[in-house]
mmCIF file of C-alpha atoms in Angstrom:
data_model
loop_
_atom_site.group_PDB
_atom_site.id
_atom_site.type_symbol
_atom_site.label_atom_id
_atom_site.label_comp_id
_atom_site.label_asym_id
_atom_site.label_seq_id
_atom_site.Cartn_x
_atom_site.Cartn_y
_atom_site.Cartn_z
ATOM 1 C CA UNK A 1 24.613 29.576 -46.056
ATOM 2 C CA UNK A 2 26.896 26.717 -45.104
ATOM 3 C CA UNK A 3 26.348 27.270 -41.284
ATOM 4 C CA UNK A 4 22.606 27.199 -41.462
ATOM 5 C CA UNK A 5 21.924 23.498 -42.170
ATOM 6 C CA UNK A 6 24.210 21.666 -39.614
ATOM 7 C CA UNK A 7 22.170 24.265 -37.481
ATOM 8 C CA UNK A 8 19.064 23.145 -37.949
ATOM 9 C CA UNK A 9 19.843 19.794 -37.852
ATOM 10 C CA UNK A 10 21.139 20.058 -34.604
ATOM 11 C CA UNK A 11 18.176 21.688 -33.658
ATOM 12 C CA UNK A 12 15.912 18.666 -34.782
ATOM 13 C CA UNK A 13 18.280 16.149 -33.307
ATOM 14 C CA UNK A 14 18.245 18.366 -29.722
ATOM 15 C CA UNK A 15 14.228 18.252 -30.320
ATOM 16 C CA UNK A 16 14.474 14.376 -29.930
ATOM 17 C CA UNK A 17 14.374 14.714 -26.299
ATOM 18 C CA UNK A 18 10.694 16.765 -26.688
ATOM 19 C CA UNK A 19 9.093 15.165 -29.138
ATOM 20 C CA UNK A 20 5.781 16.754 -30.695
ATOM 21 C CA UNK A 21 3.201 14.272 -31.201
ATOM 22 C CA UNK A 22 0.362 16.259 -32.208
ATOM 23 C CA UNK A 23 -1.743 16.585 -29.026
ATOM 24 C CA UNK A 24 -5.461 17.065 -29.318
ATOM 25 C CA UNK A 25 -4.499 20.262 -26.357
ATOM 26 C CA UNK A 26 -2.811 23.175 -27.734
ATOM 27 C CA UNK A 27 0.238 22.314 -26.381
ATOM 28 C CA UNK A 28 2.376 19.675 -28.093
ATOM 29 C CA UNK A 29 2.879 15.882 -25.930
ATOM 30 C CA UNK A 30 6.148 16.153 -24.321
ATOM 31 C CA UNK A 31 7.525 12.487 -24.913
ATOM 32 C CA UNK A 32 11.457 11.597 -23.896
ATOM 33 C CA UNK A 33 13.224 8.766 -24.571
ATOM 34 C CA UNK A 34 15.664 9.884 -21.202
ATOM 35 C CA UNK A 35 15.134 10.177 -17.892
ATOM 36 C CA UNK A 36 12.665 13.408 -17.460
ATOM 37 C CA UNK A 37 9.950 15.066 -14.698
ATOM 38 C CA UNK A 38 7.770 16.056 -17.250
ATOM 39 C CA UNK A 39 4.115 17.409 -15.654
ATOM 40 C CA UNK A 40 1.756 19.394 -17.497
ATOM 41 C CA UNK A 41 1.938 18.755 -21.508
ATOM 42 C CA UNK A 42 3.145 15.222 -20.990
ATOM 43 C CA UNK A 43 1.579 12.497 -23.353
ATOM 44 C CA UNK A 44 1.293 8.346 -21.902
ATOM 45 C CA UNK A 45 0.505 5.662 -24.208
ATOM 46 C CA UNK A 46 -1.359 7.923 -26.680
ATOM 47 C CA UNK A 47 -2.099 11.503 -27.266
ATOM 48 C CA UNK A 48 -5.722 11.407 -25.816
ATOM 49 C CA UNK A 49 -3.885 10.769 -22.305
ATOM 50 C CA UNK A 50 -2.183 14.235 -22.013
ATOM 51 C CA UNK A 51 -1.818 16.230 -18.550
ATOM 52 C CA UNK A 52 -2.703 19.712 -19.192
ATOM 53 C CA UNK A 53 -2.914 20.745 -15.538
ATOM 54 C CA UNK A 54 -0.818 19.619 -11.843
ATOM 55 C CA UNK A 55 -4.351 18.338 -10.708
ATOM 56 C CA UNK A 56 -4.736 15.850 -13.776
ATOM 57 C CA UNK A 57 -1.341 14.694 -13.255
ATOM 58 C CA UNK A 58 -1.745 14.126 -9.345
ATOM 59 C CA UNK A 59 -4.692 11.827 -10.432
ATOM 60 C CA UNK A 60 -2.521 10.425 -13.251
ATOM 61 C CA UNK A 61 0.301 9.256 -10.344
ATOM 62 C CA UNK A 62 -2.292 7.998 -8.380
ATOM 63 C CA UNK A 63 -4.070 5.879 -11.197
ATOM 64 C CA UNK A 64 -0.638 4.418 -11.142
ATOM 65 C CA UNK A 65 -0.040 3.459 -8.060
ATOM 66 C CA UNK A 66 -3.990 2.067 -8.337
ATOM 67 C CA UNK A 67 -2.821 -0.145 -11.183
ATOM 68 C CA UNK A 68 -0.055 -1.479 -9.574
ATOM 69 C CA UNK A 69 -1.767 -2.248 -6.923
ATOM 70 C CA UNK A 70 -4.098 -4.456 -8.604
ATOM 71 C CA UNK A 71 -1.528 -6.533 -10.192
ATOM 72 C CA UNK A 72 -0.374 -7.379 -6.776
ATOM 73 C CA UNK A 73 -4.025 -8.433 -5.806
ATOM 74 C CA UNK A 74 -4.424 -10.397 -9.200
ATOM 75 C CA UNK A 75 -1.286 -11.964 -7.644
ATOM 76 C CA UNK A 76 -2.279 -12.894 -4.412
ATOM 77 C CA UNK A 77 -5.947 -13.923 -6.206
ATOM 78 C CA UNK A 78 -3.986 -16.855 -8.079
ATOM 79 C CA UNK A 79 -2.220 -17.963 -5.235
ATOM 80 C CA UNK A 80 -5.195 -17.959 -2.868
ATOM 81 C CA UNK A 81 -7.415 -20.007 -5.789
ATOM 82 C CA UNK A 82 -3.982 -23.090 -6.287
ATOM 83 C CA UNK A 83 -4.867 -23.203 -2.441
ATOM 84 C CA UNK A 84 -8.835 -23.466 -2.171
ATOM 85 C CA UNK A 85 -7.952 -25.561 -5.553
ATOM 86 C CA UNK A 86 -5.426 -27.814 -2.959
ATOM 87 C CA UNK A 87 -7.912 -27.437 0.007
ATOM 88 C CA UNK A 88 -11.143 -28.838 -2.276
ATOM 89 C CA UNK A 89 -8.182 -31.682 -3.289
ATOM 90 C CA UNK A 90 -7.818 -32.887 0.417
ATOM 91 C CA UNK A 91 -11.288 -32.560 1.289
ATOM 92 C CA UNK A 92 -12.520 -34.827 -1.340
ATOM 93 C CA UNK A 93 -9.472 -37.149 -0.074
ATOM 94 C CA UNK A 94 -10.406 -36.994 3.280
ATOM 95 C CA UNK A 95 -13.880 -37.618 2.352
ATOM 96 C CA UNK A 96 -12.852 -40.729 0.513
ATOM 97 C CA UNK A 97 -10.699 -42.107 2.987
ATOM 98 C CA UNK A 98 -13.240 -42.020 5.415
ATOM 99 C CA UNK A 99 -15.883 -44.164 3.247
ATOM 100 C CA UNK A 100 -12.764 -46.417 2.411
ATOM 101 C CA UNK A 101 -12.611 -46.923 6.205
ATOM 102 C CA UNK A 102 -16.299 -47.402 6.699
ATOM 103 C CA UNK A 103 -16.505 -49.736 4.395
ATOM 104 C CA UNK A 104 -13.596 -51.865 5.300
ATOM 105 C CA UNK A 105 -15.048 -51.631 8.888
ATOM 106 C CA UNK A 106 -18.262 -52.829 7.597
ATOM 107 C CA UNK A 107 -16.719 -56.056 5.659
ATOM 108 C CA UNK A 108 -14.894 -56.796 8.536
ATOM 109 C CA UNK A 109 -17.992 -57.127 10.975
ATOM 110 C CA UNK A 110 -20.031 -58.844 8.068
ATOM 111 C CA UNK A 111 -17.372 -61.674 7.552
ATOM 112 C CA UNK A 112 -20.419 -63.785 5.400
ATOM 113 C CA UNK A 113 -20.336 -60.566 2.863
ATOM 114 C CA UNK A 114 -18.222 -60.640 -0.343
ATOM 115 C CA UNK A 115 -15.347 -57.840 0.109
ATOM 116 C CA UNK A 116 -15.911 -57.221 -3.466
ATOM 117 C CA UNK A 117 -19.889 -56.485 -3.497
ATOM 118 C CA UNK A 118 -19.699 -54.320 -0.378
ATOM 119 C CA UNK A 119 -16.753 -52.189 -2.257
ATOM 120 C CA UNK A 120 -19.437 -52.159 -5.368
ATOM 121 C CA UNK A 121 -22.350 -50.856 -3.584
ATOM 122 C CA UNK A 122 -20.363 -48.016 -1.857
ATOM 123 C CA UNK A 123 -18.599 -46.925 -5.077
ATOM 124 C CA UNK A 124 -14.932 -46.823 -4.156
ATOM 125 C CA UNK A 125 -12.359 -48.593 -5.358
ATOM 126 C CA UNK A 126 -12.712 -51.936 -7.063
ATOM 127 C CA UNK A 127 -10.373 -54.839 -5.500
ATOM 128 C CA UNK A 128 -10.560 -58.326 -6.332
ATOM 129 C CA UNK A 129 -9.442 -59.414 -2.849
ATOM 130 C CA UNK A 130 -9.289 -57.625 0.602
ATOM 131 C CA UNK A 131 -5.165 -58.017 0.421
ATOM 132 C CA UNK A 132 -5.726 -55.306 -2.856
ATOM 133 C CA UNK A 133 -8.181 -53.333 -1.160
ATOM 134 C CA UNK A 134 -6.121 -53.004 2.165
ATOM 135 C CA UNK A 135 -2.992 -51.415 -0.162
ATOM 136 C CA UNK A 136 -5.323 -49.338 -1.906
ATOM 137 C CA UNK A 137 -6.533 -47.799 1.530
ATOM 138 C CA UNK A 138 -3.073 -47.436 3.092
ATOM 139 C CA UNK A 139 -1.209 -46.072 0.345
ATOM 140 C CA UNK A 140 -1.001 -42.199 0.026
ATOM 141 C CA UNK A 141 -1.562 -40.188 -2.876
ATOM 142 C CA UNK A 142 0.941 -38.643 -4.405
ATOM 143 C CA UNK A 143 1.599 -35.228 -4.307
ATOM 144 C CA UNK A 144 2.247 -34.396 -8.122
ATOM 145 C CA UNK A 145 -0.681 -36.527 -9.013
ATOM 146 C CA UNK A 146 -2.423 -33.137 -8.166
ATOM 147 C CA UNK A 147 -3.642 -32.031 -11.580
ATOM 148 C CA UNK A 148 -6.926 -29.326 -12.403
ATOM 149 C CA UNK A 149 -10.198 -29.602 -14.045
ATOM 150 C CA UNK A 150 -10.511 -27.869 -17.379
ATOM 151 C CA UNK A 151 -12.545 -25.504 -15.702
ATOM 152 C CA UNK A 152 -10.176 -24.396 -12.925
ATOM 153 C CA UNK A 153 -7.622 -24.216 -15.902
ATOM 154 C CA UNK A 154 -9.361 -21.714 -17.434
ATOM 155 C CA UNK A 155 -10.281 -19.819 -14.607
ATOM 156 C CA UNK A 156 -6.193 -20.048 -13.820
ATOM 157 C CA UNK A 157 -5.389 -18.993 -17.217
ATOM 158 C CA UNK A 158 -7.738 -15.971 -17.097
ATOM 159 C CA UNK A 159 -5.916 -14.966 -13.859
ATOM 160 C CA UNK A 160 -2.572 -15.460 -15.483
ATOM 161 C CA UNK A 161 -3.877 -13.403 -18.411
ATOM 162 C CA UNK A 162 -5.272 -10.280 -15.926
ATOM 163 C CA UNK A 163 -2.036 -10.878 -14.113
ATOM 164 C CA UNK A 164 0.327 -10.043 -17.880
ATOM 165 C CA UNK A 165 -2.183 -7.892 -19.598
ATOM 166 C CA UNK A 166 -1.693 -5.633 -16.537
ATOM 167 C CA UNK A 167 2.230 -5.821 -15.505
ATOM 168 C CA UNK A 168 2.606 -5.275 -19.524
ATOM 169 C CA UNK A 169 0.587 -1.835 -19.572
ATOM 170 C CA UNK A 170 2.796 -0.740 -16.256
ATOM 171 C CA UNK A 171 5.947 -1.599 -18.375
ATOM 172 C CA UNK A 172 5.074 0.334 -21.130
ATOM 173 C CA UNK A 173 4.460 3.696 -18.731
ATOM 174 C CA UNK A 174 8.337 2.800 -17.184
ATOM 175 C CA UNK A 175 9.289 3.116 -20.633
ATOM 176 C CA UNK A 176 8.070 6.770 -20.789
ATOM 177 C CA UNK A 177 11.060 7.257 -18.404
ATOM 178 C CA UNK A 178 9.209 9.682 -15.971
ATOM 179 C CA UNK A 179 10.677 10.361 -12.618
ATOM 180 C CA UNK A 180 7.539 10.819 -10.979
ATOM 181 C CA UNK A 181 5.403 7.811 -12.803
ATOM 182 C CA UNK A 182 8.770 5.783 -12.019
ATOM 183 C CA UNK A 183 8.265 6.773 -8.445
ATOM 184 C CA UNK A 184 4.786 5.609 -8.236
ATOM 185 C CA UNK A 185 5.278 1.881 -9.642
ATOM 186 C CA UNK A 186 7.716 1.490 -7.035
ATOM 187 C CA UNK A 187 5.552 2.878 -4.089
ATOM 188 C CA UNK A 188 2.509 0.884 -5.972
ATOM 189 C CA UNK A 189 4.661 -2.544 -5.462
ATOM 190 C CA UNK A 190 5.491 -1.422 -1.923
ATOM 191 C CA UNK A 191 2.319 -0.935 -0.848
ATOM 192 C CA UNK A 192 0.678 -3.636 -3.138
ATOM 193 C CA UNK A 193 3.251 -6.181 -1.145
ATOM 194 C CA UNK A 194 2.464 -4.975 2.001
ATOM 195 C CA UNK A 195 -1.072 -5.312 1.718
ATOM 196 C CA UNK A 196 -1.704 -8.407 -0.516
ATOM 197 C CA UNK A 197 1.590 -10.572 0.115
ATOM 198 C CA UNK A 198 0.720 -11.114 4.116
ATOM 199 C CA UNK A 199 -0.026 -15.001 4.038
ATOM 200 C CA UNK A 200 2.087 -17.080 5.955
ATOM 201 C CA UNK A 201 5.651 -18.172 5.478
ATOM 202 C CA UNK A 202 4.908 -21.491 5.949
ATOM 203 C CA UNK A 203 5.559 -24.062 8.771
ATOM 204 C CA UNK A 204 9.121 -23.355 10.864
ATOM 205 C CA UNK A 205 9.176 -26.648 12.349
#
């Protein structure tokens, strides 16, 4: 009598690496909090996702890799919008530096013209004399002046949101501690880099 309850509570504690969590198959979920290579029976995220067969499984890994894969496009998808966001930035700079130029060009060949109501009518920048207007034309933006519209904001903050909703759920399958699934985030981010993270380095000179 005094050997059979440390025996079955080493039994339940040894059960810990199996745990049952009432699968709606007729085989328990197979859940361990250690390193395992768990196939058929095992459970991810919740009992409803439970491989009862090697095929389901295959398609399981390769939902995986799928996922991981889009968080590397989601990636790429915010960096390519900061840069059509920075492209629309020096277009509409370029755009305005050429009326500033066409309009300087015109006050200079109208010399009986007010440099202040030619400025006006073209809808630039306001200078009370052409000394202002001439270090208004010839001085650079800034870089960090940079900033975006509410709108982009929130189409950058959806992004970011796409980009953490999905590198959370891939977290919580690492967590599962599967070889295999393990195997597949890794060949996901391999292949996700490869394909999505081929932009240019930037200039070398």
């Amino acid at each position: 009598m005094t050997t059979t309850a440390p025996s079955s509570s080493t039994t339940s504690s040894m059960s810990m690496a199996g745990m049952d969590m009432g699968g709606g198959a007729s085989n328990p979920c197979k859940i361990s909090m250690l390193w395992n290579w768990y196939t058929t029976d095992a459970c991810f995220i919740s009992s409803t996702w439970q491989v009862t067969s090697h095929g389901m499984f295959a398609g399981s890994c390769i939902g995986v890799v799928a996922l991981v894969l889009a968080l590397e496009f989601l990636r790429r998808l915010g960096r390519e919008y900061d840069q059509y966001l920075i492209y629309q930035l020096r277009l509409q700079q370029t755009r305005q530096s050429r009326n500033n130029t066409q309009v300087q060009n015109e006050t200079e060949s109208n010399p009986g013209e007010s440099g202040d109501s030619v400025i006006g009518q073209k809808d630039v920048f306001l200078a009370s004399t052409s000394q202002e207007y001439d270090a208004l034309v010839q001085t650079p933006m800034r870089r960090n002046t940079a900033r975006p519209r509410i709108q982009q904001q929130l189409v950058r903050a959806l992004i970011h949101m796409l980009q953490f909703a999905v590198a959370y759920f891939i977290m919580l399958l690492a967590m599962y501690y599967n070889g295999y699934i393990i195997i597949c985030i890794l060949i996901g981010a391999f292949l996700g880099f490869a394909i999505f993270s081929g932009e240019g380095l930037g200039s070398t000179g």
